[in-house]
């Protein structure tokens, strides 16, 4: 089971990198286990990761197999607050970031799939990346939404499966791109 989940996580890290949802070493991805979670290592390019590269973070906050992403605490709190969460994805999607920098009302997407798939998008004001305050605010926001926008920073999604968390990220990016392109003439 561990190898399969890590292989899937490595696959999606490469996929999201190829789609431009993360660039270079930014972003982080994790998957829950009984005793903690596996997360992307700090400072590594996502497109080259294999299942051997992930770092284990125990529920006691111990690390095995290297140094985890600087945002490991954000993942930790989402898992602790949401027993149904089995994967957390943190990306920096260009179109979503751009759309959020406007006055767009995220309850007003033109495409109706947003009403079904993205019922509630939580927003967290800008806080320093890797800070305890950011981790706590994201943890709290995760109680009411699986899609959390970090102002001036990025996007966090969580799901009961890796596929659900990735899908929420990709769908929001597509909807954001549509809104931005719709308004260009």
mmCIF file of C-alpha atoms in Angstrom:
data_model
loop_
_atom_site.group_PDB
_atom_site.id
_atom_site.type_symbol
_atom_site.label_atom_id
_atom_site.label_comp_id
_atom_site.label_asym_id
_atom_site.label_seq_id
_atom_site.Cartn_x
_atom_site.Cartn_y
_atom_site.Cartn_z
ATOM 1 C CA UNK A 1 0.000 0.000 0.000
ATOM 2 C CA UNK A 2 2.775 2.483 0.939
ATOM 3 C CA UNK A 3 4.625 2.021 -2.352
ATOM 4 C CA UNK A 4 1.439 2.346 -4.397
ATOM 5 C CA UNK A 5 0.408 5.615 -2.685
ATOM 6 C CA UNK A 6 3.911 7.055 -2.991
ATOM 7 C CA UNK A 7 4.152 5.996 -6.621
ATOM 8 C CA UNK A 8 0.808 7.732 -7.272
ATOM 9 C CA UNK A 9 1.946 10.840 -5.383
ATOM 10 C CA UNK A 10 5.203 10.967 -7.378
ATOM 11 C CA UNK A 11 3.194 10.589 -10.598
ATOM 12 C CA UNK A 12 0.953 13.549 -9.712
ATOM 13 C CA UNK A 13 3.934 15.647 -8.572
ATOM 14 C CA UNK A 14 5.387 15.169 -12.070
ATOM 15 C CA UNK A 15 2.021 15.766 -13.741
ATOM 16 C CA UNK A 16 1.252 18.991 -11.859
ATOM 17 C CA UNK A 17 4.786 20.193 -12.546
ATOM 18 C CA UNK A 18 4.422 19.469 -16.274
ATOM 19 C CA UNK A 19 1.136 21.397 -16.298
ATOM 20 C CA UNK A 20 2.847 24.389 -14.677
ATOM 21 C CA UNK A 21 0.888 24.238 -11.424
ATOM 22 C CA UNK A 22 4.216 24.138 -9.581
ATOM 23 C CA UNK A 23 7.560 25.363 -10.866
ATOM 24 C CA UNK A 24 10.964 24.335 -9.594
ATOM 25 C CA UNK A 25 10.953 23.387 -5.946
ATOM 26 C CA UNK A 26 7.719 25.209 -5.025
ATOM 27 C CA UNK A 27 4.635 23.414 -3.750
ATOM 28 C CA UNK A 28 4.293 20.247 -1.708
ATOM 29 C CA UNK A 29 2.245 17.062 -1.794
ATOM 30 C CA UNK A 30 1.450 14.481 0.855
ATOM 31 C CA UNK A 31 -0.449 11.304 1.593
ATOM 32 C CA UNK A 32 -1.668 10.074 4.999
ATOM 33 C CA UNK A 33 -0.782 6.764 6.633
ATOM 34 C CA UNK A 34 -1.775 5.236 9.957
ATOM 35 C CA UNK A 35 1.308 6.586 11.761
ATOM 36 C CA UNK A 36 1.743 9.934 10.014
ATOM 37 C CA UNK A 37 2.155 11.063 6.414
ATOM 38 C CA UNK A 38 4.619 11.063 3.532
ATOM 39 C CA UNK A 39 5.448 14.483 2.075
ATOM 40 C CA UNK A 40 7.673 15.928 -0.625
ATOM 41 C CA UNK A 41 11.185 16.781 0.544
ATOM 42 C CA UNK A 42 12.361 20.345 1.028
ATOM 43 C CA UNK A 43 13.975 22.117 -1.920
ATOM 44 C CA UNK A 44 13.475 19.388 -4.519
ATOM 45 C CA UNK A 45 12.134 19.698 -8.061
ATOM 46 C CA UNK A 46 8.805 17.894 -8.222
ATOM 47 C CA UNK A 47 9.157 16.450 -11.728
ATOM 48 C CA UNK A 48 12.097 14.244 -10.725
ATOM 49 C CA UNK A 49 10.682 12.697 -7.554
ATOM 50 C CA UNK A 50 10.290 8.966 -7.097
ATOM 51 C CA UNK A 51 8.587 7.104 -4.276
ATOM 52 C CA UNK A 52 11.986 6.757 -2.514
ATOM 53 C CA UNK A 53 12.337 10.549 -2.150
ATOM 54 C CA UNK A 54 9.394 11.295 0.137
ATOM 55 C CA UNK A 55 9.932 12.184 3.793
ATOM 56 C CA UNK A 56 7.863 10.598 6.552
ATOM 57 C CA UNK A 57 6.403 12.874 9.254
ATOM 58 C CA UNK A 58 5.069 10.995 12.268
ATOM 59 C CA UNK A 59 2.119 12.111 14.368
ATOM 60 C CA UNK A 60 4.765 12.812 17.038
ATOM 61 C CA UNK A 61 6.326 15.320 14.550
ATOM 62 C CA UNK A 62 9.425 13.198 13.975
ATOM 63 C CA UNK A 63 10.996 13.032 10.484
ATOM 64 C CA UNK A 64 12.345 9.987 8.669
ATOM 65 C CA UNK A 65 14.190 9.956 5.340
ATOM 66 C CA UNK A 66 15.340 13.576 5.163
ATOM 67 C CA UNK A 67 13.964 17.064 5.624
ATOM 68 C CA UNK A 68 10.282 17.631 4.776
ATOM 69 C CA UNK A 69 8.832 20.590 2.916
ATOM 70 C CA UNK A 70 8.815 23.784 4.960
ATOM 71 C CA UNK A 71 4.997 23.592 4.848
ATOM 72 C CA UNK A 72 4.817 20.181 6.570
ATOM 73 C CA UNK A 73 2.937 21.709 9.523
ATOM 74 C CA UNK A 74 0.115 22.833 7.242
ATOM 75 C CA UNK A 75 -0.368 19.236 6.076
ATOM 76 C CA UNK A 76 -0.074 17.978 9.668
ATOM 77 C CA UNK A 77 -2.899 20.242 10.891
ATOM 78 C CA UNK A 78 -5.193 19.457 7.960
ATOM 79 C CA UNK A 79 -4.821 15.739 8.687
ATOM 80 C CA UNK A 80 -5.301 16.211 12.434
ATOM 81 C CA UNK A 81 -8.459 18.289 11.972
ATOM 82 C CA UNK A 82 -9.972 16.184 9.157
ATOM 83 C CA UNK A 83 -9.831 12.429 9.764
ATOM 84 C CA UNK A 84 -11.280 11.874 6.275
ATOM 85 C CA UNK A 85 -8.381 13.742 4.606
ATOM 86 C CA UNK A 86 -5.949 11.311 2.988
ATOM 87 C CA UNK A 87 -4.018 13.644 0.687
ATOM 88 C CA UNK A 88 -3.017 17.319 0.651
ATOM 89 C CA UNK A 89 -1.820 19.169 -2.450
ATOM 90 C CA UNK A 90 -0.235 22.658 -2.314
ATOM 91 C CA UNK A 91 0.377 24.338 -5.669
ATOM 92 C CA UNK A 92 1.006 27.793 -7.118
ATOM 93 C CA UNK A 93 -1.436 27.845 -10.079
ATOM 94 C CA UNK A 94 -0.844 30.885 -12.265
ATOM 95 C CA UNK A 95 -4.402 31.527 -13.504
ATOM 96 C CA UNK A 96 -5.929 30.991 -10.084
ATOM 97 C CA UNK A 97 -3.424 33.355 -8.493
ATOM 98 C CA UNK A 98 -4.116 35.950 -11.192
ATOM 99 C CA UNK A 99 -7.891 35.692 -10.883
ATOM 100 C CA UNK A 100 -7.727 35.955 -7.095
ATOM 101 C CA UNK A 101 -5.689 39.165 -7.471
ATOM 102 C CA UNK A 102 -8.744 40.792 -9.101
ATOM 103 C CA UNK A 103 -12.089 41.581 -7.503
ATOM 104 C CA UNK A 104 -13.623 38.412 -8.956
ATOM 105 C CA UNK A 105 -16.340 36.856 -6.774
ATOM 106 C CA UNK A 106 -15.503 33.181 -6.552
ATOM 107 C CA UNK A 107 -19.160 32.359 -6.079
ATOM 108 C CA UNK A 108 -19.797 33.632 -9.620
ATOM 109 C CA UNK A 109 -17.916 31.307 -11.954
ATOM 110 C CA UNK A 110 -19.507 31.235 -15.419
ATOM 111 C CA UNK A 111 -19.245 27.470 -15.737
ATOM 112 C CA UNK A 112 -21.810 25.697 -13.590
ATOM 113 C CA UNK A 113 -19.482 22.825 -12.684
ATOM 114 C CA UNK A 114 -18.023 25.201 -10.086
ATOM 115 C CA UNK A 115 -21.293 25.062 -8.125
ATOM 116 C CA UNK A 116 -21.084 21.281 -7.999
ATOM 117 C CA UNK A 117 -17.363 20.697 -7.570
ATOM 118 C CA UNK A 118 -16.157 23.814 -5.750
ATOM 119 C CA UNK A 119 -19.004 24.587 -3.367
ATOM 120 C CA UNK A 120 -16.898 26.607 -0.970
ATOM 121 C CA UNK A 121 -13.483 28.169 -1.433
ATOM 122 C CA UNK A 122 -11.854 29.344 1.778
ATOM 123 C CA UNK A 123 -9.470 32.298 1.705
ATOM 124 C CA UNK A 124 -6.525 32.858 4.014
ATOM 125 C CA UNK A 125 -4.844 36.295 4.029
ATOM 126 C CA UNK A 126 -1.172 36.510 3.200
ATOM 127 C CA UNK A 127 0.981 35.079 5.959
ATOM 128 C CA UNK A 128 4.674 34.212 5.696
ATOM 129 C CA UNK A 129 5.202 30.838 3.983
ATOM 130 C CA UNK A 130 6.252 28.158 6.445
ATOM 131 C CA UNK A 131 4.987 30.132 9.446
ATOM 132 C CA UNK A 132 3.073 28.622 12.355
ATOM 133 C CA UNK A 133 0.369 31.258 11.862
ATOM 134 C CA UNK A 134 -0.130 30.192 8.235
ATOM 135 C CA UNK A 135 -0.296 26.544 9.241
ATOM 136 C CA UNK A 136 -2.929 27.282 11.896
ATOM 137 C CA UNK A 137 -5.078 29.456 9.617
ATOM 138 C CA UNK A 138 -5.018 26.818 6.862
ATOM 139 C CA UNK A 139 -5.827 24.108 9.409
ATOM 140 C CA UNK A 140 -8.871 26.073 10.569
ATOM 141 C CA UNK A 141 -9.978 26.827 6.987
ATOM 142 C CA UNK A 142 -9.761 23.112 6.163
ATOM 143 C CA UNK A 143 -12.653 22.463 8.537
ATOM 144 C CA UNK A 144 -15.062 24.225 6.171
ATOM 145 C CA UNK A 145 -13.481 23.703 2.751
ATOM 146 C CA UNK A 146 -11.371 21.295 0.741
ATOM 147 C CA UNK A 147 -10.172 24.233 -1.403
ATOM 148 C CA UNK A 148 -8.154 26.933 0.366
ATOM 149 C CA UNK A 149 -6.686 29.946 -1.401
ATOM 150 C CA UNK A 150 -3.607 31.487 0.218
ATOM 151 C CA UNK A 151 -3.589 35.192 -0.683
ATOM 152 C CA UNK A 152 -0.448 36.119 -2.604
ATOM 153 C CA UNK A 153 0.913 32.604 -2.214
ATOM 154 C CA UNK A 154 -0.945 29.645 -3.674
ATOM 155 C CA UNK A 155 -3.624 27.008 -3.320
ATOM 156 C CA UNK A 156 -4.157 24.098 -0.941
ATOM 157 C CA UNK A 157 -6.615 21.295 -1.644
ATOM 158 C CA UNK A 158 -7.283 18.138 0.301
ATOM 159 C CA UNK A 159 -9.227 15.030 -0.503
ATOM 160 C CA UNK A 160 -10.209 11.609 0.657
ATOM 161 C CA UNK A 161 -7.963 10.369 -2.161
ATOM 162 C CA UNK A 162 -4.924 11.752 -3.953
ATOM 163 C CA UNK A 163 -7.022 11.948 -7.113
ATOM 164 C CA UNK A 164 -9.693 14.091 -5.430
ATOM 165 C CA UNK A 165 -7.157 16.606 -4.107
ATOM 166 C CA UNK A 166 -5.448 16.843 -7.506
ATOM 167 C CA UNK A 167 -8.768 17.125 -9.325
ATOM 168 C CA UNK A 168 -9.900 20.053 -7.176
ATOM 169 C CA UNK A 169 -6.647 21.864 -7.981
ATOM 170 C CA UNK A 170 -6.898 21.227 -11.721
ATOM 171 C CA UNK A 171 -10.588 22.150 -11.921
ATOM 172 C CA UNK A 172 -10.099 25.451 -10.101
ATOM 173 C CA UNK A 173 -7.184 26.315 -12.385
ATOM 174 C CA UNK A 174 -9.290 25.530 -15.485
ATOM 175 C CA UNK A 175 -12.210 27.630 -14.231
ATOM 176 C CA UNK A 176 -9.869 30.502 -13.378
ATOM 177 C CA UNK A 177 -8.286 30.346 -16.816
ATOM 178 C CA UNK A 178 -11.730 30.395 -18.439
ATOM 179 C CA UNK A 179 -12.768 33.506 -16.478
ATOM 180 C CA UNK A 180 -9.583 35.355 -17.380
ATOM 181 C CA UNK A 181 -9.783 34.413 -21.069
ATOM 182 C CA UNK A 182 -13.510 35.175 -21.234
ATOM 183 C CA UNK A 183 -12.843 38.768 -20.292
ATOM 184 C CA UNK A 184 -10.120 39.368 -22.911
ATOM 185 C CA UNK A 185 -11.128 40.657 -26.293
#
